Amino acid sequence: TQLLEQSPQFLSIQEGENLTVYCNSSSVFSSLQWYRQEPGEGPVLLVTVVTGGEVKKLKRLTFQFGDARKDSSLHITAAQPGDTGLYLCAGRPLGRLYFGRGTQLTVWP
Amino acid sequence: NAGVTQTPKFQVLKTGQSMTLQCAQDMNHNSMYWYRQDPGMGLRLIYYSASEGTTDKGEVPNGYNVSRLNKREFSLRLESAAPSQTSVYFCASSEWGQGATGELFFGEGSRLTVL
């Protein structure tokens, strides 16, 4: 059983489109992180959210933490080819950090 | 600024052979981790070390051993490699342990194939 469910698993879109990826769980998290991983590299942290209902913006990326702290979403506006990568959410339900399986995003020019 | 350095980057083993993956960080972090990443499975924690001198099992520890040699270095050993251990292995470090909200810094990964 996967503690963090990410959807969709794969997403292939054209440059300029908007998209949302989701990270859901039945557990409550003290904090949740989003990482991006490019081919041949390790994941790199994008954001950490800690408060229910929190919204954080990072240029064209908007991260939201659910009110009940069980889910999160990542919205990208006007996607660019440079956004291509594997997006991983990670949460701490009971101290230890768990990762979701990731959403593989491909943005075509 | 090197961050987290892993060696080797690529390795091919035969079933039953042993090997050690090395990891070093230069950020003076207290905690270090070993993950494996398989297609469609995300990152799964093998072992972690919350601080120098301590190690604990993660989600998938079977077939692996670790050593926290000092504050900088954390090695992962496969005593008798099996094809199921074919994977990409990532070492990571953080200033504080798993319970904190801190960032994990990852190495570039070590791709291991067991024939």
PDB file of N, CA and C in Angstrom, chain A residues 2 9 30-31 33 35 37 40-45 48 50 86 88 92 95-102, chain B residues 35 37 40-43 45 48 56-59 90 97-109:
ATOM      1  N   GLN A   2       0.610   2.130  -0.955  1.00  0.00           N
ATOM      2  CA  GLN A   2       1.382   3.353  -1.086  1.00  0.00           C
ATOM      3  C   GLN A   2       0.796   4.409  -0.167  1.00  0.00           C
ATOM      4  N   GLN A   9       0.128   9.556 -13.331  1.00  0.00           N
ATOM      5  CA  GLN A   9       1.477   8.989 -13.309  1.00  0.00           C
ATOM      6  C   GLN A   9       2.305   9.582 -14.431  1.00  0.00           C
ATOM      7  N   SER A  30       2.534  16.240   8.920  1.00  0.00           N
ATOM      8  CA  SER A  30       3.041  17.418   9.607  1.00  0.00           C
ATOM      9  C   SER A  30       3.636  18.408   8.611  1.00  0.00           C
ATOM     10  N   SER A  31       4.121  17.900   7.500  1.00  0.00           N
ATOM     11  CA  SER A  31       4.627  18.766   6.434  1.00  0.00           C
ATOM     12  C   SER A  31       4.642  17.962   5.142  1.00  0.00           C
ATOM     13  N   GLN A  33       6.480  18.012   1.088  1.00  0.00           N
ATOM     14  CA  GLN A  33       7.446  18.620   0.187  1.00  0.00           C
ATOM     15  C   GLN A  33       7.195  18.176  -1.241  1.00  0.00           C
ATOM     16  N   TYR A  35       9.454  17.740  -4.823  1.00  0.00           N
ATOM     17  CA  TYR A  35      10.776  17.699  -5.442  1.00  0.00           C
ATOM     18  C   TYR A  35      10.616  17.527  -6.947  1.00  0.00           C
ATOM     19  N   GLN A  37      12.873  16.035 -10.283  1.00  0.00           N
ATOM     20  CA  GLN A  37      14.039  15.248 -10.655  1.00  0.00           C
ATOM     21  C   GLN A  37      14.188  15.237 -12.169  1.00  0.00           C
ATOM     22  N   GLY A  40      19.068  11.518 -14.884  1.00  0.00           N
ATOM     23  CA  GLY A  40      20.467  11.387 -14.503  1.00  0.00           C
ATOM     24  C   GLY A  40      20.875  12.195 -13.288  1.00  0.00           C
ATOM     25  N   GLU A  41      19.892  12.786 -12.623  1.00  0.00           N
ATOM     26  CA  GLU A  41      20.208  13.603 -11.447  1.00  0.00           C
ATOM     27  C   GLU A  41      19.353  13.181 -10.261  1.00  0.00           C
ATOM     28  N   GLY A  42      19.727  13.670  -9.071  1.00  0.00           N
ATOM     29  CA  GLY A  42      18.912  13.435  -7.901  1.00  0.00           C
ATOM     30  C   GLY A  42      17.800  14.464  -7.792  1.00  0.00           C
ATOM     31  N   PRO A  43      16.776  14.180  -7.006  1.00  0.00           N
ATOM     32  CA  PRO A  43      15.675  15.141  -6.802  1.00  0.00           C
ATOM     33  C   PRO A  43      16.175  16.421  -6.149  1.00  0.00           C
ATOM     34  N   VAL A  44      15.506  17.510  -6.491  1.00  0.00           N
ATOM     35  CA  VAL A  44      15.819  18.820  -5.925  1.00  0.00           C
ATOM     36  C   VAL A  44      14.543  19.404  -5.341  1.00  0.00           C
ATOM     37  N   LEU A  45      14.635  19.915  -4.117  1.00  0.00           N
ATOM     38  CA  LEU A  45      13.463  20.452  -3.442  1.00  0.00           C
ATOM     39  C   LEU A  45      12.921  21.695  -4.141  1.00  0.00           C
ATOM     40  N   THR A  48       8.367  23.400   0.543  1.00  0.00           N
ATOM     41  CA  THR A  48       7.857  22.711   1.729  1.00  0.00           C
ATOM     42  C   THR A  48       6.628  23.463   2.217  1.00  0.00           C
ATOM     43  N   VAL A  50       3.656  23.494   5.361  1.00  0.00           N
ATOM     44  CA  VAL A  50       3.497  22.961   6.709  1.00  0.00           C
ATOM     45  C   VAL A  50       2.140  23.286   7.328  1.00  0.00           C
ATOM     46  N   LEU A  86      10.451  14.590 -13.452  1.00  0.00           N
ATOM     47  CA  LEU A  86       9.654  13.764 -12.548  1.00  0.00           C
ATOM     48  C   LEU A  86       9.367  14.587 -11.295  1.00  0.00           C
ATOM     49  N   LEU A  88       7.921  14.692  -7.574  1.00  0.00           N
ATOM     50  CA  LEU A  88       7.708  13.798  -6.450  1.00  0.00           C
ATOM     51  C   LEU A  88       7.185  14.574  -5.255  1.00  0.00           C
ATOM     52  N   ARG A  92       5.614  13.583   5.785  1.00  0.00           N
ATOM     53  CA  ARG A  92       6.014  13.028   7.074  1.00  0.00           C
ATOM     54  C   ARG A  92       4.774  12.799   7.939  1.00  0.00           C
ATOM     55  N   GLY A  95       6.831  11.340  11.381  1.00  0.00           N
ATOM     56  CA  GLY A  95       8.253  11.610  11.536  1.00  0.00           C
ATOM     57  C   GLY A  95       9.072  11.209  10.329  1.00  0.00           C
ATOM     58  N   ARG A  96       8.911   9.973   9.847  1.00  0.00           N
ATOM     59  CA  ARG A  96       9.736   9.518   8.734  1.00  0.00           C
ATOM     60  C   ARG A  96       9.208  10.086   7.421  1.00  0.00           C
ATOM     61  N   LEU A  97      10.098  10.384   6.507  1.00  0.00           N
ATOM     62  CA  LEU A  97       9.728  10.954   5.213  1.00  0.00           C
ATOM     63  C   LEU A  97       9.415   9.843   4.221  1.00  0.00           C
ATOM     64  N   TYR A  98       8.234   9.913   3.584  1.00  0.00           N
ATOM     65  CA  TYR A  98       7.828   8.958   2.560  1.00  0.00           C
ATOM     66  C   TYR A  98       7.611   9.697   1.247  1.00  0.00           C
ATOM     67  N   PHE A  99       7.993   9.033   0.139  1.00  0.00           N
ATOM     68  CA  PHE A  99       7.821   9.613  -1.183  1.00  0.00           C
ATOM     69  C   PHE A  99       6.686   8.938  -1.920  1.00  0.00           C
ATOM     70  N   GLY A 100       5.980   9.729  -2.753  1.00  0.00           N
ATOM     71  CA  GLY A 100       5.059   9.159  -3.706  1.00  0.00           C
ATOM     72  C   GLY A 100       5.819   8.599  -4.892  1.00  0.00           C
ATOM     73  N   ARG A 101       5.093   7.967  -5.825  1.00  0.00           N
ATOM     74  CA  ARG A 101       5.740   7.334  -6.975  1.00  0.00           C
ATOM     75  C   ARG A 101       6.087   8.332  -8.077  1.00  0.00           C
ATOM     76  N   GLY A 102       5.526   9.526  -7.987  1.00  0.00           N
ATOM     77  CA  GLY A 102       5.919  10.562  -8.920  1.00  0.00           C
ATOM     78  C   GLY A 102       4.998  10.724 -10.107  1.00  0.00           C
TER      79      GLY A 102
ATOM     80  N   TYR B  35      18.489   5.699  -0.474  1.00  0.00           N
ATOM     81  CA  TYR B  35      17.239   5.355  -1.138  1.00  0.00           C
ATOM     82  C   TYR B  35      17.552   4.517  -2.376  1.00  0.00           C
ATOM     83  N   GLN B  37      15.616   3.744  -6.203  1.00  0.00           N
ATOM     84  CA  GLN B  37      14.551   4.211  -7.093  1.00  0.00           C
ATOM     85  C   GLN B  37      14.388   3.227  -8.232  1.00  0.00           C
ATOM     86  N   GLY B  40       8.480   3.459 -11.678  1.00  0.00           N
ATOM     87  CA  GLY B  40       7.118   3.409 -11.179  1.00  0.00           C
ATOM     88  C   GLY B  40       6.986   3.211  -9.680  1.00  0.00           C
ATOM     89  N   MET B  41       8.113   3.210  -8.955  1.00  0.00           N
ATOM     90  CA  MET B  41       8.054   2.926  -7.514  1.00  0.00           C
ATOM     91  C   MET B  41       8.447   4.118  -6.659  1.00  0.00           C
ATOM     92  N   GLY B  42       8.859   5.199  -7.257  1.00  0.00           N
ATOM     93  CA  GLY B  42       9.288   6.335  -6.454  1.00  0.00           C
ATOM     94  C   GLY B  42      10.574   6.033  -5.714  1.00  0.00           C
ATOM     95  N   LEU B  43      10.824   6.737  -4.647  1.00  0.00           N
ATOM     96  CA  LEU B  43      12.015   6.561  -3.822  1.00  0.00           C
ATOM     97  C   LEU B  43      11.643   5.788  -2.561  1.00  0.00           C
ATOM     98  N   LEU B  45      13.125   4.216   1.079  1.00  0.00           N
ATOM     99  CA  LEU B  45      14.226   4.354   2.030  1.00  0.00           C
ATOM    100  C   LEU B  45      14.778   2.983   2.410  1.00  0.00           C
ATOM    101  N   TYR B  48      18.841   4.740   7.115  1.00  0.00           N
ATOM    102  CA  TYR B  48      19.209   6.113   7.372  1.00  0.00           C
ATOM    103  C   TYR B  48      20.016   6.207   8.662  1.00  0.00           C
ATOM    104  N   ASP B  56      19.491   3.247  11.255  1.00  0.00           N
ATOM    105  CA  ASP B  56      18.186   2.613  11.420  1.00  0.00           C
ATOM    106  C   ASP B  56      17.685   2.107  10.090  1.00  0.00           C
ATOM    107  N   LYS B  57      16.849   1.062  10.155  1.00  0.00           N
ATOM    108  CA  LYS B  57      16.279   0.489   8.945  1.00  0.00           C
ATOM    109  C   LYS B  57      15.175   1.378   8.414  1.00  0.00           C
ATOM    110  N   GLY B  58      15.057   1.369   7.097  1.00  0.00           N
ATOM    111  CA  GLY B  58      13.957   2.056   6.435  1.00  0.00           C
ATOM    112  C   GLY B  58      12.913   1.064   5.968  1.00  0.00           C
ATOM    113  N   GLU B  59      12.322   1.328   4.794  1.00  0.00           N
ATOM    114  CA  GLU B  59      11.237   0.489   4.272  1.00  0.00           C
ATOM    115  C   GLU B  59      11.730  -0.827   3.687  1.00  0.00           C
ATOM    116  N   PHE B  90      20.321   6.308  -4.460  1.00  0.00           N
ATOM    117  CA  PHE B  90      20.584   7.704  -4.140  1.00  0.00           C
ATOM    118  C   PHE B  90      20.953   7.837  -2.671  1.00  0.00           C
ATOM    119  N   GLY B  97      17.079  15.364  11.344  1.00  0.00           N
ATOM    120  CA  GLY B  97      16.577  14.045  11.062  1.00  0.00           C
ATOM    121  C   GLY B  97      15.257  14.032  10.319  1.00  0.00           C
ATOM    122  N   GLN B  98      14.716  12.819  10.158  1.00  0.00           N
ATOM    123  CA  GLN B  98      13.519  12.596   9.376  1.00  0.00           C
ATOM    124  C   GLN B  98      12.322  13.352   9.911  1.00  0.00           C
ATOM    125  N   GLY B  99      12.272  13.650  11.183  1.00  0.00           N
ATOM    126  CA  GLY B  99      11.109  14.298  11.767  1.00  0.00           C
ATOM    127  C   GLY B  99      11.044  15.788  11.539  1.00  0.00           C
ATOM    128  N   ALA B 100      12.120  16.372  11.061  1.00  0.00           N
ATOM    129  CA  ALA B 100      12.145  17.822  10.851  1.00  0.00           C
ATOM    130  C   ALA B 100      11.575  18.155   9.476  1.00  0.00           C
ATOM    131  N   THR B 101      11.415  19.419   9.191  1.00  0.00           N
ATOM    132  CA  THR B 101      10.855  19.839   7.908  1.00  0.00           C
ATOM    133  C   THR B 101      11.933  20.195   6.907  1.00  0.00           C
ATOM    134  N   GLY B 102      13.173  19.851   7.225  1.00  0.00           N
ATOM    135  CA  GLY B 102      14.279  20.298   6.404  1.00  0.00           C
ATOM    136  C   GLY B 102      14.372  19.645   5.044  1.00  0.00           C
ATOM    137  N   GLU B 103      15.157  20.252   4.205  1.00  0.00           N
ATOM    138  CA  GLU B 103      15.372  19.810   2.835  1.00  0.00           C
ATOM    139  C   GLU B 103      16.337  18.637   2.806  1.00  0.00           C
ATOM    140  N   LEU B 104      16.053  17.686   1.922  1.00  0.00           N
ATOM    141  CA  LEU B 104      16.992  16.623   1.621  1.00  0.00           C
ATOM    142  C   LEU B 104      17.809  17.024   0.403  1.00  0.00           C
ATOM    143  N   PHE B 105      19.118  16.841   0.505  1.00  0.00           N
ATOM    144  CA  PHE B 105      20.016  17.101  -0.611  1.00  0.00           C
ATOM    145  C   PHE B 105      20.485  15.746  -1.137  1.00  0.00           C
ATOM    146  N   PHE B 106      20.294  15.531  -2.431  1.00  0.00           N
ATOM    147  CA  PHE B 106      20.590  14.234  -3.022  1.00  0.00           C
ATOM    148  C   PHE B 106      21.866  14.275  -3.853  1.00  0.00           C
ATOM    149  N   GLY B 107      22.525  13.107  -3.917  1.00  0.00           N
ATOM    150  CA  GLY B 107      23.598  12.924  -4.865  1.00  0.00           C
ATOM    151  C   GLY B 107      23.027  12.649  -6.246  1.00  0.00           C
ATOM    152  N   GLU B 108      23.921  12.395  -7.207  1.00  0.00           N
ATOM    153  CA  GLU B 108      23.484  12.192  -8.586  1.00  0.00           C
ATOM    154  C   GLU B 108      23.050  10.759  -8.856  1.00  0.00           C
ATOM    155  N   GLY B 109      23.233   9.874  -7.914  1.00  0.00           N
ATOM    156  CA  GLY B 109      22.778   8.504  -8.083  1.00  0.00           C
ATOM    157  C   GLY B 109      23.871   7.545  -8.533  1.00  0.00           C
TER     158      GLY B 109
END
